[in-house]
Amino acid sequence: MTDRPAKTVYLETMGCQMNVLDSELVLGQLRRAGYCLTDQFKTADLVLLNTCSVRRHAEDKVYSRLGEIGSAQRRSGRRDQIVGVIGCMAERDRAGLLEKCPQVDILCGPNELNQIPKLVLEVTESRKRAIALSDDRSRKIPVEQRSAQLDSLEALDLSRELGPEASRVQAYVRVQRGCDKFCTYCVVPFTRGPERSRPPSHIVSEAKLLVDQGMMEITLLGQTVNSYVHTENGRTVRFAELLEMVAQVPGLERLRFVTSFPADFAEDILCAMRDLPQVCEYLHLPAQSGSNRVLRDMKRQHTVEHYDELIAKAREIVPGINLAGDFIVGFVGETEDEFAESVALVERTQYKNIFVFKYSPRPGTAADRRQVDDVPNAVKRRRNTELLAVQERISLANNGKLIGREVEILVEGYSKAAEKLRRQEEPEEARPGGPQGETLARTSGAPDTRIPRPTRSQLTGRTRGDQIVVYDGPASDIGRLKRVRITAASALTLHGTSV
Ligand code: 5AD
Ligand code: SF4
């Protein structure tokens, strides 16, 4: 032990759940190297941005954050702060970052994150930039080298140690790295490299370790999680079997998985969902479009008919299943009629929720190389709003049906609104009141119900079907399964009272 004050790291995470998990692993390594987490980037010794390249907008945000970091450094005259860009954007935009951002000291791709402590040390000692990128190398390098790198990445995943900031309720476990689908719009196969499934024994021991530390819910992560397949000593494990293996971890209450790839989705997974009590009735199955022409151009490998059939089968085999989807609007050449087919698909499917994205051309992808981004931004924006409005109406109607019913939730912590109030430490009576602080939830067949205003003790949890429920309760409810009666509903949130 030394009595030197601990060094501080500021770590900002953008993008998907895979990045959230990667950040947790990076933080674990840095903690072992003597760092502690801070939420103040200006005073931090080390600033890391864990980035996303899926859309241009996400990358623009990184440049603007780097701008803020640079000017704070200039204002304070600080020269010893180390700044790292890690994750997908480091991999995709190496040249741009190095050229435009002199304040960047470290670039580290998503397949090199085990090298972070080494890179930080290198910069500290040499004050020169330190870079660890795969440069798409993982697709070309010899197998022996690739497996050495994989071994260290596996060691990193297996080294999980939850810090004080980690959730005590739910955790992610990676089952796959990378992606081999090459949907024509998507940059992920380039930034995260080829698809590789992790050994089932590693996944199960990681899950055990997490449940032993108190986790009640585990979400298995993969870009195409259902395509999971691992062969070892002549034995092949596919995703349905993996679910069964993880579900057997003693003490695990709930098991989820994201994201599924429709073209590879087999019925045995639905049967596993039905038969394993731990596996939640929730499926994130991105369609991306409701038009076969667009799907073909996106190289999604499924048709609208196949998707509809899959949804019907899911509802038949797993009663009460909740579905979530992703849609891209304004993909190359998307006509009004083709967009209307996406609207129709959303209407038919009755998702619990959808994520809608305006097509964003990504350098290096097939769509960007071969096709012109010909749908004007204003049209993309309008389609985005329209599709979301259709879903909002559906969500509101379906959530309204739950008013008066009891649901079981796993309580995760304080709601965002409660956390904000607690941070402000503002006395409740001092908050502005009046009708503008309330939302009116009009639901067909249900009475108009006023949504209560959040309090400092508002807790949030999720149902097995992934519906968000907020209610007022004691902190001791966190990490427990609770029954809540639903009293009001908006499109995204159910409000209830403890039963
Ligand atoms: N433009 C817009 N949306 C995209 N997505 C992936 N690539 C792009 C892109 N280039 C969306 C897809 C995917 C989600 C994670 O992001 O809908 O499912
Ligand atoms: Fe991207 Fe398609 Fe792979 Fe998903 S399946 S990560 S959209 S290439």
XYZ file of C-alpha atoms and ligand atoms in Angstrom:
525
model
C 0.000 0.000 0.000
C 1.160 3.506 -0.741
C -0.270 6.697 0.692
C -0.203 8.374 -2.694
C -3.713 9.690 -3.498
C -5.461 7.428 -5.994
C -5.468 8.584 -9.596
C -8.869 9.363 -11.044
C -10.512 8.210 -14.257
C -13.506 9.775 -15.971
C -15.210 7.263 -18.258
C -18.073 8.159 -20.572
C -19.919 5.377 -22.353
C -21.891 5.853 -25.547
C -23.756 3.346 -27.670
C -24.928 -0.177 -27.044
C -24.980 -2.586 -24.101
C -21.781 -4.183 -25.386
C -20.074 -0.853 -24.706
C -21.578 -0.704 -21.214
C -20.039 -4.097 -20.515
C -16.712 -3.112 -22.098
C -16.605 -0.005 -19.908
C -17.176 -2.103 -16.816
C -14.237 -4.322 -17.802
C -11.989 -1.339 -18.535
C -12.873 0.189 -15.204
C -12.113 -3.083 -13.406
C -8.611 -3.137 -14.886
C -7.988 0.502 -14.026
C -9.201 0.000 -10.494
C -6.678 -2.802 -10.095
C -4.048 -0.377 -11.413
C -4.918 2.088 -8.638
C -7.484 4.354 -10.310
C -10.818 5.422 -8.886
C -13.800 6.702 -10.819
C -14.747 10.379 -10.939
C -17.634 12.174 -12.642
C -15.529 15.326 -13.229
C -13.672 15.179 -16.524
C -11.881 18.476 -15.935
C -9.949 17.257 -12.906
C -9.559 13.593 -13.894
C -6.074 12.198 -14.481
C -7.414 9.976 -17.217
C -10.392 10.700 -19.482
C -11.779 7.852 -21.566
C -14.593 8.028 -24.100
C -15.993 4.625 -25.005
C -17.447 5.353 -28.404
C -20.004 4.170 -30.954
C -19.789 4.359 -34.753
C -23.184 3.009 -35.726
C -24.432 6.432 -36.794
C -22.695 9.654 -37.775
C -24.472 11.498 -34.985
C -22.773 9.339 -32.315
C -19.376 10.172 -33.800
C -20.137 13.894 -34.000
C -20.887 13.799 -30.287
C -17.417 12.398 -29.601
C -15.747 15.188 -31.549
C -17.720 17.752 -29.618
C -16.815 16.110 -26.279
C -13.175 16.101 -27.339
C -13.534 19.799 -28.159
C -14.797 20.491 -24.637
C -12.015 18.417 -23.121
C -9.406 20.248 -25.211
C -10.630 23.688 -24.229
C -10.841 22.741 -20.545
C -7.224 21.593 -20.757
C -6.182 24.871 -22.381
C -8.070 26.938 -19.795
C -6.537 25.101 -16.866
C -3.108 24.870 -18.477
C -3.121 21.166 -17.638
C -0.627 19.101 -19.554
C -0.618 15.821 -17.666
C -4.198 14.723 -18.290
C -4.382 11.620 -20.505
C -7.251 11.374 -22.977
C -8.252 8.111 -24.660
C -10.801 7.310 -27.322
C -11.736 3.659 -27.019
C -14.277 1.376 -28.694
C -15.710 1.342 -32.206
C -14.864 4.880 -33.276
C -11.188 4.474 -32.395
C -11.178 1.524 -34.773
C -13.152 3.210 -37.564
C -11.864 6.774 -37.519
C -8.236 6.467 -36.499
C -6.988 8.952 -39.092
C -9.628 11.580 -38.338
C -9.096 11.417 -34.590
C -5.324 11.585 -34.804
C -5.384 14.415 -37.277
C -8.110 16.610 -35.794
C -7.599 16.001 -32.087
C -4.111 16.680 -30.710
C -5.543 16.192 -27.207
C -6.084 12.472 -27.888
C -3.284 10.363 -26.365
C -4.745 6.877 -26.653
C -6.700 5.019 -29.321
C -7.887 1.574 -28.379
C -10.263 -0.625 -30.398
C -12.939 -2.869 -28.889
C -10.817 -5.989 -29.404
C -7.792 -4.506 -27.621
C -9.332 -3.288 -24.389
C -7.202 -5.644 -22.302
C -4.272 -3.371 -23.220
C -5.644 -0.219 -21.595
C -3.431 -0.221 -18.465
C -0.365 -0.806 -20.643
C -1.305 2.041 -22.998
C -1.861 4.442 -20.097
C 1.543 3.546 -18.702
C 3.168 4.045 -22.097
C 1.723 7.542 -22.424
C 2.647 8.454 -18.853
C 6.228 7.425 -19.414
C 6.812 8.663 -22.945
C 4.159 11.400 -23.349
C 3.738 9.967 -26.838
C 0.528 8.642 -28.295
C -0.232 4.966 -27.676
C -2.377 3.058 -30.125
C -3.884 -0.423 -30.088
C -6.186 -1.162 -33.004
C -7.038 -4.298 -34.919
C -7.181 -2.365 -38.226
C -9.476 -5.062 -39.454
C -6.434 -7.196 -38.686
C -8.485 -9.722 -36.754
C -9.974 -10.791 -40.090
C -6.568 -11.329 -41.638
C -4.058 -12.253 -38.939
C -2.809 -15.817 -38.546
C -4.908 -18.096 -36.373
C -2.218 -18.486 -33.651
C -1.959 -14.746 -33.105
C -5.677 -14.400 -33.183
C -6.125 -17.059 -30.539
C -3.529 -15.455 -28.253
C -5.429 -12.188 -28.470
C -8.705 -14.011 -27.855
C -7.238 -15.688 -24.778
C -6.346 -12.330 -23.246
C -9.781 -10.960 -24.098
C -11.346 -14.004 -22.480
C -9.212 -13.430 -19.395
C -10.525 -9.872 -19.277
C -14.170 -10.955 -19.413
C -13.492 -13.555 -16.758
C -11.757 -11.042 -14.491
C -14.993 -9.266 -13.684
C -15.085 -7.497 -10.419
C -17.979 -5.219 -9.663
C -17.103 -1.734 -8.535
C -19.178 0.390 -6.187
C -20.903 2.052 -9.163
C -22.140 -1.221 -10.702
C -25.763 -2.327 -10.489
C -26.286 -4.938 -7.800
C -29.303 -6.326 -9.574
C -28.616 -7.023 -13.214
C -25.497 -7.662 -15.278
C -24.474 -8.332 -18.864
C -22.543 -11.370 -20.019
C -21.061 -11.484 -23.497
C -21.641 -14.684 -25.439
C -20.196 -13.567 -28.763
C -17.743 -11.061 -30.088
C -18.092 -9.353 -33.456
C -20.473 -9.999 -36.307
C -20.298 -11.767 -39.673
C -23.613 -10.662 -41.149
C -22.420 -7.562 -43.005
C -25.826 -5.915 -43.314
C -25.005 -3.355 -45.980
C -25.608 -0.287 -43.782
C -23.698 -1.496 -40.717
C -20.201 -0.713 -39.529
C -20.094 -3.238 -36.663
C -18.486 -6.142 -38.581
C -15.621 -3.741 -39.389
C -15.170 -2.272 -35.917
C -15.763 -5.367 -33.809
C -14.305 -7.924 -36.206
C -15.431 -11.448 -37.011
C -18.073 -13.350 -35.086
C -16.624 -15.607 -32.412
C -18.689 -17.447 -29.836
C -17.220 -17.764 -26.356
C -16.826 -21.186 -24.742
C -20.019 -22.122 -22.870
C -17.996 -23.033 -19.772
C -16.638 -19.463 -19.613
C -20.101 -17.978 -19.998
C -21.504 -20.174 -17.251
C -18.655 -19.433 -14.832
C -19.039 -15.730 -15.449
C -22.767 -15.976 -14.795
C -22.078 -17.922 -11.582
C -19.591 -15.335 -10.421
C -22.146 -12.576 -10.981
C -25.006 -14.392 -9.273
C -22.682 -15.121 -6.337
C -22.168 -11.370 -6.084
C -25.902 -10.867 -5.779
C -27.124 -10.415 -9.361
C -30.667 -11.593 -9.932
C -30.858 -10.952 -13.647
C -28.401 -11.670 -16.411
C -28.652 -10.454 -19.988
C -26.641 -12.410 -22.534
C -25.135 -10.141 -25.171
C -24.264 -10.741 -28.795
C -24.732 -8.764 -32.023
C -26.637 -11.788 -33.299
C -27.000 -13.611 -30.018
C -29.202 -16.407 -31.364
C -26.545 -17.365 -33.941
C -24.348 -18.488 -31.039
C -22.587 -21.767 -31.786
C -19.507 -23.195 -30.134
C -17.756 -26.461 -30.819
C -15.209 -27.892 -28.431
C -13.868 -31.437 -28.311
C -16.332 -32.461 -30.987
C -19.348 -31.194 -29.041
C -21.445 -28.351 -30.442
C -23.490 -26.055 -28.239
C -26.109 -23.821 -29.844
C -27.991 -20.936 -28.300
C -31.019 -22.857 -26.970
C -28.684 -25.190 -25.100
C -26.610 -22.305 -23.824
C -29.786 -20.776 -22.368
C -30.432 -24.042 -20.582
C -26.892 -24.150 -19.185
C -27.012 -20.570 -17.880
C -30.542 -20.961 -16.515
C -29.195 -23.722 -14.272
C -26.918 -21.341 -12.380
C -28.250 -21.617 -8.819
C -29.895 -18.432 -7.591
C -30.387 -16.830 -11.012
C -33.875 -15.341 -11.094
C -34.123 -13.930 -14.619
C -32.308 -14.515 -17.886
C -32.593 -12.318 -21.006
C -30.722 -12.041 -24.276
C -30.168 -9.392 -26.975
C -30.019 -8.908 -29.964
C -31.554 -11.578 -32.166
C -31.078 -11.935 -35.911
C -34.390 -12.972 -37.511
C -32.904 -15.069 -40.329
C -31.126 -17.382 -37.854
C -33.907 -17.583 -35.303
C -34.891 -21.204 -34.712
C -37.925 -22.590 -32.918
C -35.809 -24.399 -30.314
C -35.018 -21.026 -28.724
C -38.731 -20.273 -28.349
C -39.210 -23.696 -26.740
C -36.354 -22.945 -24.326
C -38.044 -19.648 -23.477
C -41.265 -21.487 -22.764
C -39.683 -24.302 -20.758
C -37.067 -22.490 -18.686
C -38.705 -20.454 -15.932
C -35.703 -18.120 -15.687
C -35.867 -16.996 -19.321
C -38.013 -13.875 -19.596
C -40.824 -13.457 -22.114
C -39.082 -10.754 -24.079
C -37.560 -10.786 -27.542
C -35.657 -8.006 -29.286
C -35.918 -8.925 -32.938
C -34.917 -6.063 -35.245
C -36.820 -6.109 -38.541
C -35.152 -2.916 -39.909
C -37.824 -2.593 -42.616
C -41.226 -3.888 -43.653
C -40.335 -3.928 -47.350
C -38.781 -6.960 -49.049
C -37.021 -4.759 -51.593
C -35.353 -2.746 -48.821
C -34.525 -5.862 -46.786
C -32.853 -7.393 -49.827
C -30.794 -4.264 -50.362
C -29.839 -4.271 -46.697
C -28.792 -7.942 -47.033
C -30.810 -8.798 -43.957
C -31.387 -12.407 -45.104
C -35.030 -12.467 -43.987
C -38.245 -11.554 -45.771
C -41.297 -9.826 -44.361
C -43.224 -13.099 -44.658
C -40.557 -14.951 -42.705
C -40.582 -12.248 -40.034
C -44.381 -12.340 -39.688
C -44.257 -16.114 -39.366
C -41.586 -15.877 -36.695
C -43.649 -13.403 -34.678
C -46.724 -15.633 -34.934
C -44.698 -18.624 -33.767
C -43.224 -16.626 -30.868
C -46.693 -15.602 -29.701
C -47.951 -19.166 -30.038
C -45.083 -20.866 -28.219
C -44.391 -18.174 -25.589
C -47.743 -16.750 -24.507
C -47.590 -13.144 -23.320
C -44.216 -12.537 -24.996
C -43.251 -8.877 -25.451
C -41.481 -7.894 -28.638
C -39.123 -5.057 -29.390
C -37.788 -4.010 -32.771
C -35.372 -1.732 -34.592
C -36.253 0.104 -37.793
C -34.148 2.162 -40.151
C -36.078 4.829 -42.060
C -34.835 6.504 -45.234
C -32.498 3.702 -46.272
C -31.185 4.112 -49.835
C -34.072 4.381 -52.291
C -36.846 3.920 -49.708
C -40.070 5.096 -51.363
C -43.218 6.295 -49.584
C -44.846 2.948 -50.357
C -41.907 1.038 -48.924
C -41.990 3.192 -45.813
C -45.729 2.490 -45.547
C -44.825 -1.206 -45.448
C -42.709 -0.538 -42.340
C -45.659 1.282 -40.778
C -47.874 -1.690 -41.602
C -45.375 -4.098 -40.045
C -45.295 -2.053 -36.842
C -49.111 -2.001 -36.765
C -49.286 -5.772 -37.284
C -46.581 -6.768 -34.858
C -47.831 -4.776 -31.869
C -44.378 -4.343 -30.397
C -43.863 -3.348 -26.793
C -41.446 -0.742 -28.104
C -39.339 0.021 -31.144
C -36.164 1.950 -31.816
C -36.236 3.992 -35.001
C -33.109 5.304 -36.713
C -32.617 7.586 -39.676
C -30.297 5.899 -42.160
C -26.797 7.215 -41.688
C -24.246 6.236 -44.365
C -21.149 4.728 -42.756
C -17.826 4.902 -44.587
C -16.567 1.515 -45.692
C -19.942 -0.241 -45.639
C -21.375 -1.767 -48.815
C -24.355 0.609 -48.893
C -22.081 3.623 -48.671
C -19.692 2.341 -51.320
C -22.323 1.336 -53.836
C -25.390 3.455 -53.261
C -26.239 7.107 -52.963
C -27.921 8.294 -49.776
C -30.840 9.671 -51.748
C -33.612 10.158 -49.183
C -33.513 13.789 -48.015
C -32.958 14.333 -44.318
C -36.309 16.100 -43.927
C -38.048 13.007 -45.297
C -36.082 10.737 -42.957
C -37.046 12.960 -40.042
C -40.710 12.904 -40.983
C -40.728 9.113 -41.382
C -38.924 8.738 -38.071
C -41.544 10.835 -36.269
C -44.392 9.086 -38.045
C -43.225 5.568 -37.215
C -42.614 6.484 -33.590
C -46.083 8.042 -33.384
C -47.657 4.815 -34.657
C -45.769 2.835 -32.018
C -46.619 5.344 -29.301
C -50.301 4.858 -29.988
C -49.856 1.073 -29.805
C -47.796 1.220 -26.596
C -50.261 3.560 -24.953
C -53.219 1.349 -25.794
C -51.450 -1.829 -24.641
C -50.085 -0.242 -21.465
C -53.533 1.176 -20.682
C -54.893 -2.361 -20.582
C -52.615 -3.051 -17.612
C -54.194 -0.348 -15.424
C -55.762 -2.018 -12.407
C -53.672 -5.182 -12.895
C -50.887 -6.477 -10.663
C -47.452 -7.142 -12.121
C -44.233 -8.569 -10.711
C -41.144 -6.445 -11.120
C -37.494 -6.739 -10.257
C -36.635 -3.456 -8.548
C -33.430 -1.987 -9.995
C -33.006 1.259 -8.078
C -34.242 4.832 -7.912
C -35.933 6.143 -11.046
C -34.041 8.702 -13.133
C -36.421 11.422 -11.928
C -35.898 10.450 -8.276
C -32.145 10.440 -8.750
C -32.307 13.913 -10.220
C -34.378 15.135 -7.301
C -31.996 13.533 -4.846
C -29.040 15.181 -6.565
C -30.714 18.553 -6.406
C -31.684 17.905 -2.776
C -34.559 20.172 -3.410
C -37.402 20.111 -0.893
C -40.376 18.498 -2.620
C -42.803 21.331 -1.897
C -40.480 23.817 -3.650
C -40.899 22.124 -7.021
C -43.106 23.784 -9.608
C -46.561 22.257 -9.644
C -49.530 22.789 -11.865
C -50.810 20.885 -14.816
C -47.600 21.273 -16.844
C -45.899 18.882 -14.413
C -48.329 16.136 -15.332
C -48.928 14.067 -18.397
C -52.346 12.923 -19.308
C -52.465 9.321 -20.378
C -55.522 8.746 -22.520
C -55.985 5.092 -23.170
C -58.784 3.515 -25.065
C -61.173 1.613 -22.840
C -59.499 2.927 -19.703
C -60.328 5.985 -17.660
C -58.095 9.027 -18.042
C -55.485 8.610 -15.408
C -53.220 11.291 -14.075
C -49.626 10.283 -13.889
C -48.280 11.045 -10.459
C -45.336 13.394 -10.221
C -42.079 11.678 -9.266
C -40.893 11.837 -5.689
C -37.488 11.319 -4.126
C -38.437 7.772 -3.239
C -39.646 6.712 -6.680
C -38.172 3.330 -7.537
C -37.926 1.712 -10.945
C -38.062 -1.896 -11.995
C -38.973 -4.063 -14.931
C -41.482 -6.809 -15.545
C -40.339 -10.078 -17.096
C -41.611 -8.670 -20.396
C -39.233 -5.695 -19.989
C -41.878 -3.100 -19.184
C -40.616 -0.265 -17.023
C -42.631 0.260 -13.843
C -42.135 3.093 -11.337
C -43.645 3.300 -7.860
C -42.862 4.785 -4.466
C -41.144 2.405 -2.101
C -38.396 2.007 0.481
C -34.761 1.630 -0.605
C -34.853 -1.866 0.871
C -37.017 -2.940 -2.112
C -34.011 -2.517 -4.438
C -32.818 -5.895 -5.666
C -36.093 -7.601 -4.763
C -39.036 -8.961 -6.697
C -42.090 -6.873 -5.820
C -45.746 -6.946 -6.766
C -47.070 -3.608 -7.952
C -50.596 -2.593 -8.939
C -50.641 -0.439 -12.076
C -52.499 2.840 -11.628
C -51.473 4.877 -14.663
C -49.635 4.405 -17.925
C -47.739 6.395 -20.495
C -46.330 4.899 -23.685
C -42.967 4.130 -22.079
C -43.688 3.743 -18.379
C -46.203 2.087 -16.116
C -46.930 3.777 -12.797
C -48.062 1.771 -9.824
C -48.364 1.342 -6.103
C -46.761 -1.315 -3.989
C -49.101 -4.191 -3.173
N -27.861 4.021 -39.948
C -28.946 4.014 -39.145
N -29.181 3.059 -38.255
C -28.304 2.043 -38.150
N -28.285 0.955 -37.375
C -27.176 0.261 -37.656
N -26.469 0.870 -38.626
C -27.161 1.988 -38.961
C -26.946 3.024 -39.894
N -25.890 3.042 -40.703
C -29.344 0.639 -36.409
C -29.998 -0.705 -36.695
C -29.458 -1.563 -35.591
C -29.285 -0.568 -34.475
C -28.391 -0.979 -33.386
O -28.783 0.570 -35.123
O -31.382 -0.558 -36.573
O -30.341 -2.619 -35.247
Fe -24.824 -4.829 -37.888
Fe -26.365 -6.610 -39.184
Fe -24.331 -7.452 -37.564
Fe -26.537 -6.357 -36.493
S -26.447 -8.264 -37.682
S -24.379 -5.881 -35.949
S -27.085 -4.813 -38.011
S -24.136 -6.289 -39.479
